[in-house]
Amino acid sequence: MMGKCTLGLAVSLVTLLLTVTYAEETQRRTYSHPCMGTVFYITLYSDDANASQKAVDEAFQRIEAINQAASDYLPESELSRFNRAPTNEAVHVSDDLYRLIALSLKTSELTSGAFDITAMYSVQLWRRAKRQHRAPTPEQVTHAVALTDWRALQLDEVHHTVTKTKPELMIDLGGIGKGYAAHEALLVLKQHGITTALVAGSGDLAIGDPPPAKTGWDVALRTFEKPEEKDRLLHVTLHNCGCSTSGDLHQFLELDGVRYSHIIDPKTGLGLTNHIACTVIAPDAAWSDALDTPMCVLGVEAGLKVIESQPQTSARFVMLQADGTIISTTSANFPVTEK
Ligand code: ADP
Ligand code: MG
């Protein structure tokens, strides 16, 4: 995931169209910082350049700290050390790692295991397959599935520990880390009194109060094969929420005519082949990022049931059909504004 991952598709699916607005002295300011294999952008409105810079520096430091805790690319990250820890040992973990794992397990429960951070072996198999342009063997896939089991992670809230109850269990937080980091960065800005802000990390947006004189931030979801067809962008006006997009309509591994996504079905250990992308809008970006990945695994029918069971949560699914056409389905409460 983080560090130097190939993220891909969400980048190509989501484009931010941020309207430039100048209130009396308030100015729109933008900042960027590379981390987690992507670039994080902060856009905020403030009348004080120095105070904004200080708040933004701290927000980016917060993202760096989360990467140090949760990256599986950094061999000395807290997560990498946890992945090397022995079975049945209660490991004391930082607040960030604890919260990321707790939210992930809640998502696994809610999605019947379609989201599973212990699918690390399968994720690694498909990362390697993409690099080598060669599919994993059935034996490798079976082995990876056997090592996947989110129920084998035990949390102890009182002692703040995580225990692996199954040998060789490993965690990958790629499906949730960027959204969590964007959300935490937005909280840092709020602590500095900057509430009119948006933090974007590739396909994950943490969105604060609306810009001056606006009802929200204009977010354009690019959903068609030809991005230049601007009239086919779908615009949503959002504030105080998270918005995350995941899927594989544009980037994929193609082997023997089959397209495999970087999203894995934890039950089969295979990269998805259903050509689906999903945008989730939820109360915060950690939650929207946790949900967008399993929505692609579950598909429209089962996915919508999960989305509709959650307060203030909505989703849009986009599917590439065999004949090359693209169709979409939204949950009833998805805030669509067609242009
Ligand atoms: P992005 O596409 O922006 O990286 P996603 O939220 O779609 O973000 O997460 C994809 C990443 O999640 C993969 O690169 C992998 O690390 C991890 N992953 C893949 N499949 C699953 C799954 N079923 N459950 C949990 N994590 C997954
Ligand atoms: Mg995700």
mmCIF file of C-alpha atoms and ligand atoms in Angstrom:
data_model
loop_
_atom_site.group_PDB
_atom_site.id
_atom_site.type_symbol
_atom_site.label_atom_id
_atom_site.label_comp_id
_atom_site.label_asym_id
_atom_site.label_seq_id
_atom_site.Cartn_x
_atom_site.Cartn_y
_atom_site.Cartn_z
ATOM 1 C CA MET A 1 0.000 0.000 0.000
ATOM 2 C CA MET A 2 1.638 3.024 1.317
ATOM 3 C CA GLY A 3 5.187 4.079 0.709
ATOM 4 C CA LYS A 4 5.354 3.445 -2.963
ATOM 5 C CA CYS A 5 2.358 1.555 -3.967
ATOM 6 C CA THR A 6 0.752 1.468 -7.328
ATOM 7 C CA LEU A 7 -2.551 2.963 -6.724
ATOM 8 C CA GLY A 8 -3.811 3.560 -9.854
ATOM 9 C CA LEU A 9 -7.213 3.740 -10.814
ATOM 10 C CA ALA A 10 -8.731 5.919 -8.241
ATOM 11 C CA VAL A 11 -6.407 8.612 -9.535
ATOM 12 C CA SER A 12 -7.829 8.331 -12.983
ATOM 13 C CA LEU A 13 -11.395 8.039 -11.807
ATOM 14 C CA VAL A 14 -11.656 11.092 -9.650
ATOM 15 C CA THR A 15 -10.915 14.628 -10.678
ATOM 16 C CA LEU A 16 -11.372 17.535 -8.355
ATOM 17 C CA LEU A 17 -12.764 20.634 -9.897
ATOM 18 C CA LEU A 18 -12.297 23.192 -7.200
ATOM 19 C CA THR A 19 -14.004 26.465 -7.848
ATOM 20 C CA VAL A 20 -11.805 29.471 -7.198
ATOM 21 C CA THR A 21 -13.660 31.836 -4.926
ATOM 22 C CA TYR A 22 -12.372 34.933 -3.210
ATOM 23 C CA ALA A 23 -14.351 36.226 -0.277
ATOM 24 C CA GLU A 24 -13.347 39.595 1.155
ATOM 25 C CA GLU A 25 -9.921 38.832 2.589
ATOM 26 C CA THR A 26 -10.213 35.129 2.601
ATOM 27 C CA GLN A 27 -8.013 33.432 0.067
ATOM 28 C CA ARG A 28 -7.991 29.990 -1.432
ATOM 29 C CA ARG A 29 -4.628 28.333 -0.838
ATOM 30 C CA THR A 30 -3.320 24.986 -2.077
ATOM 31 C CA TYR A 31 -0.449 22.845 -0.831
ATOM 32 C CA SER A 32 0.925 19.432 -1.802
ATOM 33 C CA HIS A 33 3.077 16.755 -0.232
ATOM 34 C CA PRO A 34 4.152 13.358 -1.634
ATOM 35 C CA CYS A 35 3.533 10.396 0.674
ATOM 36 C CA MET A 36 2.132 6.841 0.563
ATOM 37 C CA GLY A 37 2.997 6.448 -3.119
ATOM 38 C CA THR A 38 0.790 9.368 -4.076
ATOM 39 C CA VAL A 39 0.584 13.126 -3.607
ATOM 40 C CA PHE A 40 -1.624 14.582 -0.897
ATOM 41 C CA TYR A 41 -3.200 17.958 -1.674
ATOM 42 C CA ILE A 42 -4.660 20.393 0.812
ATOM 43 C CA THR A 43 -6.942 23.182 -0.343
ATOM 44 C CA LEU A 44 -8.147 25.640 2.271
ATOM 45 C CA TYR A 45 -9.602 29.104 2.675
ATOM 46 C CA SER A 46 -7.924 31.438 5.125
ATOM 47 C CA ASP A 47 -6.880 35.050 5.508
ATOM 48 C CA ASP A 48 -3.587 34.267 7.231
ATOM 49 C CA ALA A 49 -0.797 32.772 5.105
ATOM 50 C CA ASN A 50 1.571 32.104 8.009
ATOM 51 C CA ALA A 51 -1.038 30.416 10.178
ATOM 52 C CA SER A 52 -2.164 28.320 7.196
ATOM 53 C CA GLN A 53 1.385 27.206 6.441
ATOM 54 C CA LYS A 54 1.910 26.157 10.065
ATOM 55 C CA ALA A 55 -1.337 24.172 10.124
ATOM 56 C CA VAL A 56 -0.576 22.529 6.784
ATOM 57 C CA ASP A 57 2.950 21.567 7.885
ATOM 58 C CA GLU A 58 1.459 19.813 10.905
ATOM 59 C CA ALA A 59 -1.221 18.136 8.802
ATOM 60 C CA PHE A 60 1.415 16.737 6.425
ATOM 61 C CA GLN A 61 3.535 15.631 9.399
ATOM 62 C CA ARG A 62 0.484 13.760 10.666
ATOM 63 C CA ILE A 63 0.215 11.933 7.314
ATOM 64 C CA GLU A 64 3.938 11.078 7.481
ATOM 65 C CA ALA A 65 3.483 9.695 11.008
ATOM 66 C CA ILE A 66 0.591 7.508 9.867
ATOM 67 C CA ASN A 67 2.740 6.205 7.014
ATOM 68 C CA GLN A 68 5.526 5.368 9.483
ATOM 69 C CA ALA A 69 2.988 3.387 11.519
ATOM 70 C CA ALA A 70 0.973 1.698 8.785
ATOM 71 C CA SER A 71 3.166 1.220 5.692
ATOM 72 C CA ASP A 72 3.939 -2.315 4.622
ATOM 73 C CA TYR A 73 6.602 -0.958 2.258
ATOM 74 C CA LEU A 74 8.797 0.435 5.039
ATOM 75 C CA PRO A 75 10.569 -2.541 6.660
ATOM 76 C CA GLU A 76 10.827 -0.733 10.013
ATOM 77 C CA SER A 77 7.287 0.648 10.122
ATOM 78 C CA GLU A 78 5.232 -0.368 13.127
ATOM 79 C CA LEU A 79 3.062 -2.512 10.854
ATOM 80 C CA SER A 80 6.061 -4.344 9.342
ATOM 81 C CA ARG A 81 7.343 -5.094 12.840
ATOM 82 C CA PHE A 82 3.890 -6.350 13.824
ATOM 83 C CA ASN A 83 3.831 -8.560 10.716
ATOM 84 C CA ARG A 84 7.071 -10.189 11.929
ATOM 85 C CA ALA A 85 5.793 -10.678 15.502
ATOM 86 C CA PRO A 86 5.147 -14.228 16.713
ATOM 87 C CA THR A 87 1.743 -15.873 16.942
ATOM 88 C CA ASN A 88 -0.242 -15.599 20.181
ATOM 89 C CA GLU A 89 1.760 -12.659 21.481
ATOM 90 C CA ALA A 90 -0.224 -9.583 22.504
ATOM 91 C CA VAL A 91 1.557 -6.700 20.775
ATOM 92 C CA HIS A 92 1.063 -3.220 22.179
ATOM 93 C CA VAL A 93 0.368 -0.870 19.267
ATOM 94 C CA SER A 94 0.056 2.882 18.671
ATOM 95 C CA ASP A 95 -3.314 4.627 18.573
ATOM 96 C CA ASP A 96 -3.126 4.879 14.782
ATOM 97 C CA LEU A 97 -2.434 1.206 14.198
ATOM 98 C CA TYR A 98 -5.069 0.174 16.718
ATOM 99 C CA ARG A 99 -7.728 2.379 15.160
ATOM 100 C CA LEU A 100 -6.852 1.316 11.614
ATOM 101 C CA ILE A 101 -7.067 -2.368 12.540
ATOM 102 C CA ALA A 102 -10.259 -1.889 14.585
ATOM 103 C CA LEU A 103 -11.989 -0.037 11.730
ATOM 104 C CA SER A 104 -10.798 -2.694 9.273
ATOM 105 C CA LEU A 105 -12.232 -5.526 11.382
ATOM 106 C CA LYS A 106 -15.523 -3.656 11.711
ATOM 107 C CA THR A 107 -15.568 -3.371 7.909
ATOM 108 C CA SER A 108 -14.822 -7.105 7.539
ATOM 109 C CA GLU A 109 -17.732 -7.922 9.815
ATOM 110 C CA LEU A 110 -20.063 -5.593 7.922
ATOM 111 C CA THR A 111 -19.035 -6.906 4.485
ATOM 112 C CA SER A 112 -18.894 -10.627 5.419
ATOM 113 C CA GLY A 113 -15.145 -10.667 4.853
ATOM 114 C CA ALA A 114 -15.134 -8.932 1.441
ATOM 115 C CA PHE A 115 -12.771 -6.470 3.117
ATOM 116 C CA ASP A 116 -9.922 -8.356 4.757
ATOM 117 C CA ILE A 117 -6.615 -6.765 5.758
ATOM 118 C CA THR A 118 -5.118 -10.243 6.278
ATOM 119 C CA ALA A 119 -5.390 -10.944 2.529
ATOM 120 C CA MET A 120 -1.790 -9.699 2.408
ATOM 121 C CA TYR A 121 -0.416 -12.857 0.753
ATOM 122 C CA SER A 122 -2.959 -12.619 -2.060
ATOM 123 C CA VAL A 123 -2.286 -8.889 -2.471
ATOM 124 C CA GLN A 124 1.443 -9.605 -2.709
ATOM 125 C CA LEU A 125 0.898 -12.444 -5.216
ATOM 126 C CA TRP A 126 -0.999 -10.104 -7.537
ATOM 127 C CA ARG A 127 1.453 -7.273 -7.088
ATOM 128 C CA ARG A 128 4.193 -9.671 -8.182
ATOM 129 C CA ALA A 129 2.032 -10.994 -11.035
ATOM 130 C CA LYS A 130 1.673 -7.448 -12.340
ATOM 131 C CA ARG A 131 5.440 -6.849 -12.156
ATOM 132 C CA GLN A 132 6.310 -10.175 -13.826
ATOM 133 C CA HIS A 133 3.278 -10.266 -16.094
ATOM 134 C CA ARG A 134 2.653 -13.861 -15.058
ATOM 135 C CA ALA A 135 -0.334 -15.213 -13.127
ATOM 136 C CA PRO A 136 0.268 -16.902 -9.776
ATOM 137 C CA THR A 137 -0.050 -20.680 -9.773
ATOM 138 C CA PRO A 138 -3.235 -22.254 -8.342
ATOM 139 C CA GLU A 139 -1.092 -23.670 -5.498
ATOM 140 C CA GLN A 140 0.188 -20.205 -4.616
ATOM 141 C CA VAL A 141 -3.357 -18.839 -4.625
ATOM 142 C CA THR A 142 -4.666 -21.694 -2.423
ATOM 143 C CA HIS A 143 -1.791 -21.142 0.002
ATOM 144 C CA ALA A 144 -2.501 -17.398 0.155
ATOM 145 C CA VAL A 145 -6.209 -17.972 0.863
ATOM 146 C CA ALA A 146 -5.353 -20.445 3.636
ATOM 147 C CA LEU A 147 -3.255 -17.742 5.323
ATOM 148 C CA THR A 148 -6.082 -15.171 5.159
ATOM 149 C CA ASP A 149 -8.395 -14.802 8.151
ATOM 150 C CA TRP A 150 -9.456 -11.514 9.694
ATOM 151 C CA ARG A 151 -11.124 -13.372 12.572
ATOM 152 C CA ALA A 152 -7.683 -14.546 13.667
ATOM 153 C CA LEU A 153 -6.799 -10.979 14.746
ATOM 154 C CA GLN A 154 -7.747 -10.237 18.345
ATOM 155 C CA LEU A 155 -7.984 -6.745 19.746
ATOM 156 C CA ASP A 156 -7.770 -5.885 23.417
ATOM 157 C CA GLU A 157 -9.128 -2.384 23.892
ATOM 158 C CA VAL A 158 -8.131 -2.133 27.542
ATOM 159 C CA HIS A 159 -4.479 -3.056 27.018
ATOM 160 C CA HIS A 160 -4.383 -1.611 23.479
ATOM 161 C CA THR A 161 -2.920 -4.763 21.991
ATOM 162 C CA VAL A 162 -3.367 -6.831 18.845
ATOM 163 C CA THR A 163 -2.753 -10.590 18.818
ATOM 164 C CA LYS A 164 -2.359 -12.891 15.824
ATOM 165 C CA THR A 165 -3.951 -16.203 16.699
ATOM 166 C CA LYS A 166 -2.882 -17.903 13.488
ATOM 167 C CA PRO A 167 0.668 -18.547 12.300
ATOM 168 C CA GLU A 168 2.110 -16.321 9.584
ATOM 169 C CA LEU A 169 -0.799 -13.878 9.620
ATOM 170 C CA MET A 170 0.142 -10.572 7.984
ATOM 171 C CA ILE A 171 -1.690 -7.277 7.543
ATOM 172 C CA ASP A 172 -1.923 -4.888 4.572
ATOM 173 C CA LEU A 173 -3.661 -1.564 5.230
ATOM 174 C CA GLY A 174 -3.626 -0.423 1.591
ATOM 175 C CA GLY A 175 -7.406 -0.472 1.394
ATOM 176 C CA ILE A 176 -7.895 2.059 4.197
ATOM 177 C CA GLY A 177 -4.658 3.930 4.937
ATOM 178 C CA LYS A 178 -4.930 6.906 2.594
ATOM 179 C CA GLY A 179 -8.492 7.748 3.606
ATOM 180 C CA TYR A 180 -7.598 7.506 7.289
ATOM 181 C CA ALA A 181 -4.571 9.760 6.729
ATOM 182 C CA ALA A 182 -6.627 12.339 4.795
ATOM 183 C CA HIS A 183 -9.238 12.377 7.570
ATOM 184 C CA GLU A 184 -6.608 12.824 10.284
ATOM 185 C CA ALA A 185 -4.956 15.657 8.337
ATOM 186 C CA LEU A 186 -8.321 17.420 8.105
ATOM 187 C CA LEU A 187 -8.674 17.081 11.890
ATOM 188 C CA VAL A 188 -5.267 18.722 12.380
ATOM 189 C CA LEU A 189 -6.387 21.683 10.263
ATOM 190 C CA LYS A 190 -9.558 21.921 12.359
ATOM 191 C CA GLN A 191 -7.483 22.007 15.542
ATOM 192 C CA HIS A 192 -5.807 25.076 14.049
ATOM 193 C CA GLY A 193 -9.183 26.691 13.454
ATOM 194 C CA ILE A 194 -9.139 25.977 9.708
ATOM 195 C CA THR A 195 -12.457 24.327 8.961
ATOM 196 C CA THR A 196 -12.921 25.314 5.306
ATOM 197 C CA ALA A 197 -10.570 22.746 3.842
ATOM 198 C CA LEU A 198 -10.285 19.674 1.677
ATOM 199 C CA VAL A 199 -7.542 17.017 1.870
ATOM 200 C CA ALA A 200 -7.099 14.755 -1.167
ATOM 201 C CA GLY A 201 -4.898 11.645 -1.337
ATOM 202 C CA SER A 202 -5.402 10.140 -4.785
ATOM 203 C CA GLY A 203 -8.956 8.752 -4.785
ATOM 204 C CA ASP A 204 -9.669 9.660 -1.164
ATOM 205 C CA LEU A 205 -11.091 13.048 -0.204
ATOM 206 C CA ALA A 206 -11.562 14.366 3.345
ATOM 207 C CA ILE A 207 -13.927 17.289 3.001
ATOM 208 C CA GLY A 208 -14.577 20.081 5.540
ATOM 209 C CA ASP A 209 -16.895 23.102 5.580
ATOM 210 C CA PRO A 210 -18.075 24.551 2.243
ATOM 211 C CA PRO A 211 -15.963 27.248 0.550
ATOM 212 C CA PRO A 212 -17.156 30.845 1.081
ATOM 213 C CA ALA A 213 -20.547 31.531 -0.514
ATOM 214 C CA LYS A 214 -20.854 27.901 -1.653
ATOM 215 C CA THR A 215 -23.005 25.055 -0.435
ATOM 216 C CA GLY A 216 -20.135 22.575 -0.783
ATOM 217 C CA TRP A 217 -17.025 21.533 -2.718
ATOM 218 C CA ASP A 218 -17.581 20.617 -6.330
ATOM 219 C CA VAL A 219 -16.217 17.104 -6.889
ATOM 220 C CA ALA A 220 -16.293 15.680 -10.405
ATOM 221 C CA LEU A 221 -16.327 11.922 -10.732
ATOM 222 C CA ARG A 222 -14.811 10.829 -14.022
ATOM 223 C CA THR A 223 -16.637 7.721 -14.964
ATOM 224 C CA PHE A 224 -16.253 7.254 -18.691
ATOM 225 C CA GLU A 225 -13.465 5.894 -20.837
ATOM 226 C CA LYS A 226 -12.967 9.216 -22.581
ATOM 227 C CA PRO A 227 -12.056 11.760 -19.928
ATOM 228 C CA GLU A 228 -12.217 14.614 -22.410
ATOM 229 C CA GLU A 229 -15.969 14.115 -22.554
ATOM 230 C CA LYS A 230 -16.430 16.646 -19.801
ATOM 231 C CA ASP A 231 -20.176 16.746 -20.185
ATOM 232 C CA ARG A 232 -20.182 13.174 -18.982
ATOM 233 C CA LEU A 233 -18.509 13.928 -15.684
ATOM 234 C CA LEU A 234 -20.756 13.443 -12.720
ATOM 235 C CA HIS A 235 -20.674 16.344 -10.273
ATOM 236 C CA VAL A 236 -21.425 16.114 -6.591
ATOM 237 C CA THR A 237 -21.401 19.020 -4.145
ATOM 238 C CA LEU A 238 -20.051 17.843 -0.807
ATOM 239 C CA HIS A 239 -19.104 19.131 2.645
ATOM 240 C CA ASN A 240 -18.165 17.598 5.991
ATOM 241 C CA CYS A 241 -17.767 14.044 4.729
ATOM 242 C CA GLY A 242 -15.388 11.590 3.089
ATOM 243 C CA CYS A 243 -15.523 10.560 -0.570
ATOM 244 C CA SER A 244 -13.457 7.634 -1.873
ATOM 245 C CA THR A 245 -13.246 5.889 -5.219
ATOM 246 C CA SER A 246 -11.778 2.479 -5.898
ATOM 247 C CA GLY A 247 -11.804 0.121 -8.817
ATOM 248 C CA ASP A 248 -10.171 -0.953 -12.014
ATOM 249 C CA LEU A 249 -11.757 0.342 -15.153
ATOM 250 C CA HIS A 250 -8.502 1.839 -16.420
ATOM 251 C CA GLN A 251 -5.580 0.071 -14.754
ATOM 252 C CA PHE A 252 -5.405 -3.685 -14.637
ATOM 253 C CA LEU A 253 -3.286 -6.722 -15.344
ATOM 254 C CA GLU A 254 -4.338 -8.536 -18.507
ATOM 255 C CA LEU A 255 -3.304 -12.175 -18.900
ATOM 256 C CA ASP A 256 -4.648 -14.517 -21.575
ATOM 257 C CA GLY A 257 -7.454 -12.078 -22.299
ATOM 258 C CA VAL A 258 -8.579 -11.793 -18.657
ATOM 259 C CA ARG A 259 -8.381 -8.474 -16.779
ATOM 260 C CA TYR A 260 -7.412 -8.727 -13.102
ATOM 261 C CA SER A 261 -7.876 -5.858 -10.649
ATOM 262 C CA HIS A 262 -5.490 -4.923 -7.809
ATOM 263 C CA ILE A 263 -8.483 -5.540 -5.546
ATOM 264 C CA ILE A 264 -8.614 -9.117 -4.319
ATOM 265 C CA ASP A 265 -11.556 -11.295 -3.419
ATOM 266 C CA PRO A 266 -10.171 -12.622 -0.102
ATOM 267 C CA LYS A 267 -12.222 -15.826 -0.425
ATOM 268 C CA THR A 268 -10.745 -16.844 -3.792
ATOM 269 C CA GLY A 269 -7.381 -15.068 -3.589
ATOM 270 C CA LEU A 270 -7.937 -13.818 -7.138
ATOM 271 C CA GLY A 271 -7.787 -10.287 -8.504
ATOM 272 C CA LEU A 272 -11.302 -9.126 -9.377
ATOM 273 C CA THR A 273 -12.356 -9.625 -12.986
ATOM 274 C CA ASN A 274 -15.754 -7.901 -12.782
ATOM 275 C CA HIS A 275 -14.555 -4.487 -14.124
ATOM 276 C CA ILE A 276 -16.192 -2.398 -11.483
ATOM 277 C CA ALA A 277 -15.462 0.881 -9.742
ATOM 278 C CA CYS A 278 -17.223 2.313 -6.733
ATOM 279 C CA THR A 279 -17.418 5.775 -5.166
ATOM 280 C CA VAL A 280 -18.494 5.866 -1.531
ATOM 281 C CA ILE A 281 -19.577 8.997 0.345
ATOM 282 C CA ALA A 282 -19.533 8.550 4.124
ATOM 283 C CA PRO A 283 -19.313 10.685 7.293
ATOM 284 C CA ASP A 284 -15.495 10.677 7.082
ATOM 285 C CA ALA A 285 -12.737 9.633 4.687
ATOM 286 C CA ALA A 286 -11.450 6.731 6.786
ATOM 287 C CA TRP A 287 -14.879 5.153 6.549
ATOM 288 C CA SER A 288 -15.408 5.940 2.847
ATOM 289 C CA ASP A 289 -11.990 4.416 2.027
ATOM 290 C CA ALA A 290 -12.673 1.319 4.132
ATOM 291 C CA LEU A 291 -15.927 0.772 2.261
ATOM 292 C CA ASP A 292 -14.979 1.475 -1.377
ATOM 293 C CA THR A 293 -12.696 -1.582 -1.703
ATOM 294 C CA PRO A 294 -15.168 -4.261 -0.470
ATOM 295 C CA MET A 295 -17.947 -2.670 -2.546
ATOM 296 C CA CYS A 296 -16.007 -3.721 -5.649
ATOM 297 C CA VAL A 297 -15.773 -7.279 -4.271
ATOM 298 C CA LEU A 298 -19.447 -7.486 -3.297
ATOM 299 C CA GLY A 299 -20.829 -5.911 -6.463
ATOM 300 C CA VAL A 300 -23.981 -3.830 -6.798
ATOM 301 C CA GLU A 301 -26.637 -5.979 -5.156
ATOM 302 C CA ALA A 302 -24.843 -7.038 -1.968
ATOM 303 C CA GLY A 303 -22.884 -3.765 -1.876
ATOM 304 C CA LEU A 304 -25.988 -1.579 -1.870
ATOM 305 C CA LYS A 305 -27.410 -3.550 1.071
ATOM 306 C CA VAL A 306 -24.307 -2.716 3.105
ATOM 307 C CA ILE A 307 -24.301 0.937 2.041
ATOM 308 C CA GLU A 308 -27.982 1.401 2.799
ATOM 309 C CA SER A 309 -27.496 -0.104 6.283
ATOM 310 C CA GLN A 310 -25.088 2.715 7.204
ATOM 311 C CA PRO A 311 -26.138 6.214 8.264
ATOM 312 C CA GLN A 312 -25.216 9.113 5.936
ATOM 313 C CA THR A 313 -23.501 6.744 3.524
ATOM 314 C CA SER A 314 -24.117 6.468 -0.202
ATOM 315 C CA ALA A 315 -22.422 4.868 -3.193
ATOM 316 C CA ARG A 316 -22.160 4.874 -6.944
ATOM 317 C CA PHE A 317 -21.095 1.751 -8.841
ATOM 318 C CA VAL A 318 -19.730 1.933 -12.386
ATOM 319 C CA MET A 319 -19.447 -1.253 -14.438
ATOM 320 C CA LEU A 320 -17.702 -1.916 -17.739
ATOM 321 C CA GLN A 321 -19.841 -4.259 -19.828
ATOM 322 C CA ALA A 322 -18.530 -6.943 -22.190
ATOM 323 C CA ASP A 323 -19.564 -4.831 -25.199
ATOM 324 C CA GLY A 324 -17.459 -1.894 -23.967
ATOM 325 C CA THR A 325 -20.324 0.224 -22.707
ATOM 326 C CA ILE A 326 -20.352 1.528 -19.150
ATOM 327 C CA ILE A 327 -23.353 1.484 -16.886
ATOM 328 C CA SER A 328 -23.806 2.928 -13.416
ATOM 329 C CA THR A 329 -26.048 2.406 -10.408
ATOM 330 C CA THR A 330 -26.377 4.645 -7.376
ATOM 331 C CA SER A 331 -27.834 4.150 -3.926
ATOM 332 C CA ALA A 332 -31.073 6.060 -3.428
ATOM 333 C CA ASN A 333 -29.419 8.805 -1.371
ATOM 334 C CA PHE A 334 -26.416 9.474 -3.659
ATOM 335 C CA PRO A 335 -26.187 13.280 -4.104
ATOM 336 C CA VAL A 336 -26.073 13.456 -7.881
ATOM 337 C CA THR A 337 -26.034 16.633 -9.904
ATOM 338 C CA GLU A 338 -25.854 15.782 -13.601
ATOM 339 C CA LYS A 339 -24.276 18.397 -15.867
HETATM 340 P P1 ADP B 1 -6.347 2.510 -4.106
HETATM 341 O O1 ADP B 1 -6.917 1.822 -5.293
HETATM 342 O O2 ADP B 1 -6.452 3.992 -4.144
HETATM 343 O O3 ADP B 1 -5.025 1.991 -3.662
HETATM 344 P P2 ADP B 1 -8.263 1.087 -2.492
HETATM 345 O O4 ADP B 1 -9.030 1.664 -1.373
HETATM 346 O O5 ADP B 1 -8.988 0.590 -3.664
HETATM 347 O O6 ADP B 1 -7.224 2.185 -2.859
HETATM 348 O O7 ADP B 1 -7.395 -0.103 -1.940
HETATM 349 C C1 ADP B 1 -6.714 -1.010 -2.779
HETATM 350 C C2 ADP B 1 -5.659 -1.702 -1.946
HETATM 351 O O8 ADP B 1 -6.302 -2.416 -0.873
HETATM 352 C C3 ADP B 1 -4.860 -2.741 -2.690
HETATM 353 O O9 ADP B 1 -3.736 -2.153 -3.305
HETATM 354 C C4 ADP B 1 -4.467 -3.703 -1.584
HETATM 355 O O10 ADP B 1 -3.348 -3.205 -0.881
HETATM 356 C C5 ADP B 1 -5.661 -3.659 -0.646
HETATM 357 N N1 ADP B 1 -6.698 -4.675 -0.909
HETATM 358 C C6 ADP B 1 -7.004 -5.299 -2.083
HETATM 359 N N2 ADP B 1 -8.085 -6.094 -1.950
HETATM 360 C C7 ADP B 1 -8.488 -5.971 -0.653
HETATM 361 C C8 ADP B 1 -9.552 -6.534 0.110
HETATM 362 N N3 ADP B 1 -10.452 -7.369 -0.447
HETATM 363 N N4 ADP B 1 -9.660 -6.197 1.421
HETATM 364 C C9 ADP B 1 -8.775 -5.334 1.995
HETATM 365 N N5 ADP B 1 -7.761 -4.754 1.326
HETATM 366 C C10 ADP B 1 -7.617 -5.061 0.017
HETATM 367 MG MG MG B 2 -10.391 1.680 -0.013
#
